[in-house]
XYZ file of C-alpha atoms in Angstrom:
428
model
C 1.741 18.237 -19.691
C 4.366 15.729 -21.052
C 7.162 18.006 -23.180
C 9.111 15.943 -25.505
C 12.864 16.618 -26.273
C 11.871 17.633 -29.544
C 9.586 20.247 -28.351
C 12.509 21.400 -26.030
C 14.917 21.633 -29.398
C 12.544 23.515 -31.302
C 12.449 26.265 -28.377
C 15.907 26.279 -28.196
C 16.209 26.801 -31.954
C 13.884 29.973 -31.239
C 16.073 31.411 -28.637
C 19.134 30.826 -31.033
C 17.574 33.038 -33.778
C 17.409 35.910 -31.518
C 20.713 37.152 -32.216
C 23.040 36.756 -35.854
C 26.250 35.907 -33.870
C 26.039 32.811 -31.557
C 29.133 34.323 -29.193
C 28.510 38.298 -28.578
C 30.478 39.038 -25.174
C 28.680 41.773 -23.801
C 26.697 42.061 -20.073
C 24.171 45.130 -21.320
C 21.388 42.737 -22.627
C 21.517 40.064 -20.266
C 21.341 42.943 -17.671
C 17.864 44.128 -19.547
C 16.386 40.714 -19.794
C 16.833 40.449 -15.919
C 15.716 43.373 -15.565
C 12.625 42.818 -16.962
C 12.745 39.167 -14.364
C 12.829 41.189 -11.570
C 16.549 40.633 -10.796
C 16.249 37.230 -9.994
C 20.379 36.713 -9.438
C 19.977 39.213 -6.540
C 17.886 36.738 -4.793
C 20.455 33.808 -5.040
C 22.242 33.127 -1.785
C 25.874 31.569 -1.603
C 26.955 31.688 -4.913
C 30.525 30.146 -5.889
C 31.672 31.753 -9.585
C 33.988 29.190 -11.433
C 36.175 29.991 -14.531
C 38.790 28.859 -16.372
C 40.109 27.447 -19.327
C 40.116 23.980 -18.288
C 38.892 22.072 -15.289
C 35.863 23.790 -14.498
C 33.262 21.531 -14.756
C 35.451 18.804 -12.700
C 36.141 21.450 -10.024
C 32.322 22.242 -9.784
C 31.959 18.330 -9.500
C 34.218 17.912 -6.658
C 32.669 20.868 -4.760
C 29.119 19.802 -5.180
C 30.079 16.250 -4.272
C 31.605 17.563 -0.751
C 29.046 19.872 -0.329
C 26.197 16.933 -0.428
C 28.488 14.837 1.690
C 27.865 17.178 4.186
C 23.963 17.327 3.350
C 24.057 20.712 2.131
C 21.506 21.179 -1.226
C 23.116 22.782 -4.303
C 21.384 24.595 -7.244
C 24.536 23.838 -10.725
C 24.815 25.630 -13.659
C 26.884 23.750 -16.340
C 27.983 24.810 -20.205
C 28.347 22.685 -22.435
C 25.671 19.873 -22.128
C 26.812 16.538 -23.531
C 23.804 15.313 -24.585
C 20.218 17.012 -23.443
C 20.220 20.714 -22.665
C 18.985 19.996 -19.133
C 22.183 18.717 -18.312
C 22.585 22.680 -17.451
C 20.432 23.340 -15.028
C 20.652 21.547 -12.013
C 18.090 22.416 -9.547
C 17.783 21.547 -5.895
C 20.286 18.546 -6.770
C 18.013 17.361 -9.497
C 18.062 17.702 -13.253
C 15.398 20.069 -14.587
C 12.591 18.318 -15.924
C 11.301 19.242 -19.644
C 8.274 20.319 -18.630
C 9.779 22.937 -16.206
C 12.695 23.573 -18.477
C 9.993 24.721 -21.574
C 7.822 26.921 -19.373
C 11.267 28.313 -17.854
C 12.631 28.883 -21.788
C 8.737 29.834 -22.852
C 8.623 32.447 -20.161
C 12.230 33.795 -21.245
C 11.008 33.838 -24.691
C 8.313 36.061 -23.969
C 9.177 38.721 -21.454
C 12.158 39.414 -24.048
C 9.811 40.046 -26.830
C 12.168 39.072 -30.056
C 14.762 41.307 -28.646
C 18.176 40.962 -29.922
C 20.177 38.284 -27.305
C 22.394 35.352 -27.843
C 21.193 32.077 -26.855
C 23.769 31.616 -23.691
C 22.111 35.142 -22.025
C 18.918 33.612 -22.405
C 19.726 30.645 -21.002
C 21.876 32.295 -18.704
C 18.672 34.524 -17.371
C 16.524 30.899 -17.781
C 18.715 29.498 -14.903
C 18.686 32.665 -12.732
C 14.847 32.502 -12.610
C 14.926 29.163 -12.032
C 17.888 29.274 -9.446
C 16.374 32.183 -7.660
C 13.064 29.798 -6.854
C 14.788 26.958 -5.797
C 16.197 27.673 -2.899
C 19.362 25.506 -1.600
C 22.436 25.827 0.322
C 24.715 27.096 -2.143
C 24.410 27.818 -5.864
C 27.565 26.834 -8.284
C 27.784 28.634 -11.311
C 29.930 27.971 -14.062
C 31.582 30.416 -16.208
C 30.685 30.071 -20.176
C 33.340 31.197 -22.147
C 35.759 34.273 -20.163
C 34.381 35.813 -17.261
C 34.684 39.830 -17.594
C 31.926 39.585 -19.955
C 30.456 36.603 -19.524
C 26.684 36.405 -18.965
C 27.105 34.776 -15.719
C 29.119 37.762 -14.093
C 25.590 39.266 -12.992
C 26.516 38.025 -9.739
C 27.717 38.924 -6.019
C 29.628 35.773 -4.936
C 30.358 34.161 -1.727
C 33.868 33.384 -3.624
C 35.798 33.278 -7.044
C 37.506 30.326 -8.366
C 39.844 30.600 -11.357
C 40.914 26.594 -12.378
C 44.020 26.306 -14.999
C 44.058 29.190 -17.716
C 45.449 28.370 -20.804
C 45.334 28.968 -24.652
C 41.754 29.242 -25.680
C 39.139 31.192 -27.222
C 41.750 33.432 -28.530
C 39.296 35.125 -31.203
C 37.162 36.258 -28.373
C 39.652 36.572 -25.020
C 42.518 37.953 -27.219
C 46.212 36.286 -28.116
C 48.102 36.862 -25.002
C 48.433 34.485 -21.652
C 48.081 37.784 -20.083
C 44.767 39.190 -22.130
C 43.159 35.596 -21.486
C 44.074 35.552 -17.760
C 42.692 39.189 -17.618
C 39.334 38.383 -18.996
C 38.994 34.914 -16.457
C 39.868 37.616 -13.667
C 36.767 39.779 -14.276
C 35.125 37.356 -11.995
C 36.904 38.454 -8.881
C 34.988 40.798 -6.813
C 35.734 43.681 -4.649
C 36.816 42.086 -1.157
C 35.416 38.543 -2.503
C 37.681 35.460 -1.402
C 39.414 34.626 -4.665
C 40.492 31.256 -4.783
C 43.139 30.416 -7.648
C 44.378 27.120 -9.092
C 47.496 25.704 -10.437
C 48.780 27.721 -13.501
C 50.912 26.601 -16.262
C 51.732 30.000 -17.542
C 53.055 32.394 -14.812
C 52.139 35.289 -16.573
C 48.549 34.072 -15.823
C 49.329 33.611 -11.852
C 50.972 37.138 -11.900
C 47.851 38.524 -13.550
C 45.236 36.791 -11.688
C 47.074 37.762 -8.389
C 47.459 41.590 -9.511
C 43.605 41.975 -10.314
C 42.652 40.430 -6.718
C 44.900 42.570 -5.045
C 43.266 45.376 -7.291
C 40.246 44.709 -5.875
C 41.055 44.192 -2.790
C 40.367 40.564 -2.741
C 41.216 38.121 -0.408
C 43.696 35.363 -2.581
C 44.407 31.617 -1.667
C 46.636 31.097 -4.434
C 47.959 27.396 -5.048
C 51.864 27.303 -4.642
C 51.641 30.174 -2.227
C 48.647 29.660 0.299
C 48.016 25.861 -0.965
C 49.327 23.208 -2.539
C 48.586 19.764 -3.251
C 51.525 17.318 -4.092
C 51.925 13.460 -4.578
C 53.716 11.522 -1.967
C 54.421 7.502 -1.884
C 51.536 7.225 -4.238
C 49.552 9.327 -1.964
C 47.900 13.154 -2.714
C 48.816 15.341 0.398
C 46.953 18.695 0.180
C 48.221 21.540 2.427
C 47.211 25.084 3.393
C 48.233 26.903 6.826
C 45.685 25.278 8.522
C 45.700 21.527 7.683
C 47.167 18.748 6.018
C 45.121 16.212 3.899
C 46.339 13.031 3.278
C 44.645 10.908 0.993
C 44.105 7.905 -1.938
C 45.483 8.573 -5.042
C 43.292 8.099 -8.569
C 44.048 4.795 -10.099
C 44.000 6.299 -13.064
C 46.668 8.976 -12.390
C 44.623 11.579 -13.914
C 46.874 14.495 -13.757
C 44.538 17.056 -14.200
C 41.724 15.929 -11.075
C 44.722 15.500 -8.780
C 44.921 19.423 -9.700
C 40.845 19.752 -9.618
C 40.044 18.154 -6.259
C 43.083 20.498 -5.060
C 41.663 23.320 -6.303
C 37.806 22.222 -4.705
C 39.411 21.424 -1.028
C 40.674 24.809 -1.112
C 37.618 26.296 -2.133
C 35.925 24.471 0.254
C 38.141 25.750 2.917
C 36.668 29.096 3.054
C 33.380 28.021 3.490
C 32.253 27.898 7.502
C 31.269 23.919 8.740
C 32.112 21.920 5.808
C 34.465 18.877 6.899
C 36.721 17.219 3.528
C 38.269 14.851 5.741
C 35.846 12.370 5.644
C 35.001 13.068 2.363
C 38.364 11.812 1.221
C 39.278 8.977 4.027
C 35.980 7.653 2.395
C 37.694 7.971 -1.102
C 34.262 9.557 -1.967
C 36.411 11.551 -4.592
C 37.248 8.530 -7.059
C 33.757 7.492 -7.361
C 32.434 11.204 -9.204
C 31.230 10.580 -12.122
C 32.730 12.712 -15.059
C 31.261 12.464 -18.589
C 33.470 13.013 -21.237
C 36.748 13.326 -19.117
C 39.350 10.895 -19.368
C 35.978 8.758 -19.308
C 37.199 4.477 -19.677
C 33.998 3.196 -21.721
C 33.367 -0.411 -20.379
C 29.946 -1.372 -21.958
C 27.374 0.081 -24.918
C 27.737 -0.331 -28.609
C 30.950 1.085 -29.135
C 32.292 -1.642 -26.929
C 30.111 -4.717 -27.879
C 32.671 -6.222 -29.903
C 35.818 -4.688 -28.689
C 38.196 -6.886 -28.995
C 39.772 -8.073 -25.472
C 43.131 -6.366 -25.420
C 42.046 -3.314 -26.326
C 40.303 -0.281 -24.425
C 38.374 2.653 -25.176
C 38.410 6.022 -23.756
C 36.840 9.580 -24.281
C 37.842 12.350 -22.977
C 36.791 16.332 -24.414
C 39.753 17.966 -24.270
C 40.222 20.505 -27.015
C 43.687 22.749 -26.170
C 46.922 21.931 -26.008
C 47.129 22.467 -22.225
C 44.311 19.796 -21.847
C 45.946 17.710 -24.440
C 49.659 17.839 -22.127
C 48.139 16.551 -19.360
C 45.693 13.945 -21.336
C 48.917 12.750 -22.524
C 50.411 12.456 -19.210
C 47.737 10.609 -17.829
C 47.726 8.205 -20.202
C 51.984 7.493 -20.076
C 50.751 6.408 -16.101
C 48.379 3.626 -17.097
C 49.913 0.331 -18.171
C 52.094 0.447 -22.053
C 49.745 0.030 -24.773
C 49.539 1.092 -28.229
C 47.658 4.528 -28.283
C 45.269 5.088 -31.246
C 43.356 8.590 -31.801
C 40.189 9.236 -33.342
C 39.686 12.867 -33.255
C 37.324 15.541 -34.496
C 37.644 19.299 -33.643
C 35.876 22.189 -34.131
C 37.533 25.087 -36.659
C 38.181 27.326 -34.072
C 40.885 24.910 -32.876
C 44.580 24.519 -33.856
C 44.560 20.502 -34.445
C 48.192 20.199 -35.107
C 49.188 21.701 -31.448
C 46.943 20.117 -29.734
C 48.217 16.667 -31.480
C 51.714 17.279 -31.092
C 50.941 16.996 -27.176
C 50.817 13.006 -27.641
C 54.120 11.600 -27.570
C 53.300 8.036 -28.356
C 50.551 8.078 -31.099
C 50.423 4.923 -33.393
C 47.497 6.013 -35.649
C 45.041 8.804 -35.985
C 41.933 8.604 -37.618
C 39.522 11.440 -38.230
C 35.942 12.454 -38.458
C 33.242 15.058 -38.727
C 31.497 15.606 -35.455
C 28.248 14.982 -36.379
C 25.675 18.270 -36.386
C 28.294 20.826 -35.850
C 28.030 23.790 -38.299
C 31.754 24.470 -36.893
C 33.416 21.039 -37.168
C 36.736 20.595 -39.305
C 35.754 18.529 -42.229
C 37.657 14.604 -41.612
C 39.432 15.418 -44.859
C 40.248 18.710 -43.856
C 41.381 17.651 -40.579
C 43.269 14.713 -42.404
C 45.015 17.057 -44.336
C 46.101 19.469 -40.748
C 47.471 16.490 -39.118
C 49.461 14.399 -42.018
C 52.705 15.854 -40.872
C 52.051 14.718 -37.707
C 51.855 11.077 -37.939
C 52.763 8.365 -40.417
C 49.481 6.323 -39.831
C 46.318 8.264 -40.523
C 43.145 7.473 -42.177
C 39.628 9.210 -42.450
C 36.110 7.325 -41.118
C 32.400 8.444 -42.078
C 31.033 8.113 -38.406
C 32.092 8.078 -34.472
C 30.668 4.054 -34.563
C 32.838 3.233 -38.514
C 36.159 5.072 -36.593
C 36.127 3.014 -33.552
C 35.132 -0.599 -35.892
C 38.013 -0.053 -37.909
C 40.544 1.128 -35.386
C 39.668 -2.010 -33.127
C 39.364 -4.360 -36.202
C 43.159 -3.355 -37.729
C 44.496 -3.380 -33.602
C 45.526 -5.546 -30.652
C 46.968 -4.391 -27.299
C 45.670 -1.165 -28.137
C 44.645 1.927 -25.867
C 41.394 3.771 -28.552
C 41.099 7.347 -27.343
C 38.470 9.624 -28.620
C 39.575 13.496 -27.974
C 39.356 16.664 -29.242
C 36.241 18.814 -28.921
C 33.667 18.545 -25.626
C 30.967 18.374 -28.383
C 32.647 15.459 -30.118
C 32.147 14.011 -26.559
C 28.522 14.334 -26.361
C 28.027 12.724 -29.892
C 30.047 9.421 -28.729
C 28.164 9.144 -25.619
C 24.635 9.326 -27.520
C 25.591 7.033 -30.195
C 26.714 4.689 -27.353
């Protein structure tokens, strides 16, 4: 059997049907669904539960990366996919095939029997199966949107990571710092290691810290139990055990200084995994990271680029994401900064915008096949006040012609919605 990525769409467009509202929060029918599997998340050994607002997928990244340094197999689950769906389900260290990734979604389909689910439980209950027959070292398992209700908080884990919680999702997680940071804490477990990340808001450390101790959870809290600072162009990360020195990122990405922080600690409370090496082989600046903060050197975007200027993508989508984008990019070397953006309408464009300090032009599009993208003229219309130089473009390919075209010296960056992201990197 050869299963073609179109066959693997039109399943997925089954599974989508099976419930009116694509977001639903709820654990009840992802509970019956795995029910009906058998329990297969009970079977899963070593699981690490990652959530956050942003910085969870790089954070997963770093751990996984150590973790195979140190020959230890790892089953990943990862939401969004950029570009193919199998993107999500990593399996034994491998991407799922679409023959095993159909029978997997075929077999889902059917032991549901058209009951009422959203598409992430059934995908959520897809990887479980799957997870629960491949059988590695340690499972990594990414938080979709939240974590109280998430579909993925089925799970015992080994430990609980919470990366940087900030304004997000407010429709679903509620308006607060404090409501958000209460629904990302519904992944801590009773007298589960809870390992927490640099926070911007306080109120989100305070909360985070009050539902561990609630549950009588272990916490290794950054700025109490860890930190990680910059020192002489050097990252030093320190905990009461040990002190890390090691190479900087050359592109001073402000947010994976905070990441690989957040993974060495994680890492710390797992027995016989050395980081040392690790980093004194610089093994962390060679991850590859799709879509974040991503330089793109070669591919049809950049076939007639002109010299002096440089393009970049990176999916950031909130205005947290957007401060530190911003910061990274005042590190690299003074150009011109131009933005082509397209967002989704759950998103407040003009905040997250407002987090560039040095933006020469904005132009905006559509992102292509998103019932939920901001319209370019829409989106034209949110940002006017925002800069003098802004200008709408029919495609991701048209945007970056033109920008490049009407530029020299210039810095492109494409930003603004993870799904935006996948779009540039499949018309590259």
């Amino acid at each position: 059997m050869s299963i073609s990525n179109v066959q693997i769409d039109n399943l997925l467009e089954e599974l989508l049907k099976l419930h009116p509202k694509k977001i639903d929060l709820s654990l009840d029918r992802i509970k019956i669904l795995l029910n009906k599997l058998g329990n297969p998340q009970n079977k899963i050994n070593n699981i690490l539960h990652i959530a956050g607002t942003n910085g969870k997928y790089s954070t997963l990244r770093f751990i996984q990366e150590i973790l195979r340094y140190n020959n230890k197999s790892t089953n990943a689950y990862i939401s969004p996919h950029l570009v193919r769906f199998n993107e999500r389900f990593e399996l034994n260290d491998k991407q799922i095939t679409n023959d095993d990734l159909f029978n997997l979604l075929n077999k889902i389909k059917n032991i549901n029997e058209g009951s009422e689910i959203t598409f992430f439980e059934s995908t959520s209950g897809a990887f479980f199966e799957a997870a629960s027959k491949s059988h590695t070292d340690y499972t990594l398992l990414e938080v979709g949107l939240g974590g109280r209700l998430d579909s993925s908080n089925v799970i015992d884990p080994l430990i609980s990571i919470i990366s940087s919680i900030s304004y997000d999702h407010q429709d679903f997680l509620g308006s607060s710092i404090e409501k958000i940071a209460f629904e990302k804490s519904g992944i801590i477990k009773p007298k589960t290691p809870a390992i927490i990340g640099f926070q911007p808001y306080p109120e989100a450390k305070e909360m985070l810290i009050n539902q561990a101790e609630h549950n009588e959870a272990p916490v290794f809290a950054h700025g109490i139990h860890w930190n990680i600072t910059e020192q002489n162009g050097a990252l030093i990360y320190e905990d009461n055990t040990s002190t890390l020195e090691f190479s900087n990122y050359d592109d001073q990405n402000e947010f994976q200084k905070k990441n690989i922080g957040l993974a060495i600690a994680a890492i710390s409370q797992l027995p016989n995994i050395e980081v040392r090496e690790f980093l004194k082989d610089q093994k962390h600046k060679s991850i590859y990271f799709p879509g974040r903060m991503q330089k793109i050197e070669d591919g049809k975007l950049c076939s007639k680029m002109k010299p002096s200027n440089e393009l970049y993508l990176d999916g950031s989508h909130n205005v947290d994401a957007a401060f530190n984008l911003n910061k990274t990019l005042k590190n690299l070397p003074e150009k011109k900064l131009c933005i082509i953006i397209g967002m989704i309408n759950t998103k407040d464009p003009a905040a997250y915008i407002r987090q560039f300090s040095n933006c020469f032009s904005i132009t905006t599009i559509t992102i292509p096949s998103e019932d939920n993208a901001i319209p370019a003229d829409e989106l034209k219309n949110k940002l006017e006040d925002q800069c003098a130089e802004i200008a709408v473009s029919s495609s991701i390919s048209e945007a970056v012609k033109s920008v490049n075209e009407a530029n020299e010296n210039t810095r492109i960056l494409i930003c603004g919605s993870l799904y935006l992201a996948g779009k540039v990197l499949e018309v590259n």
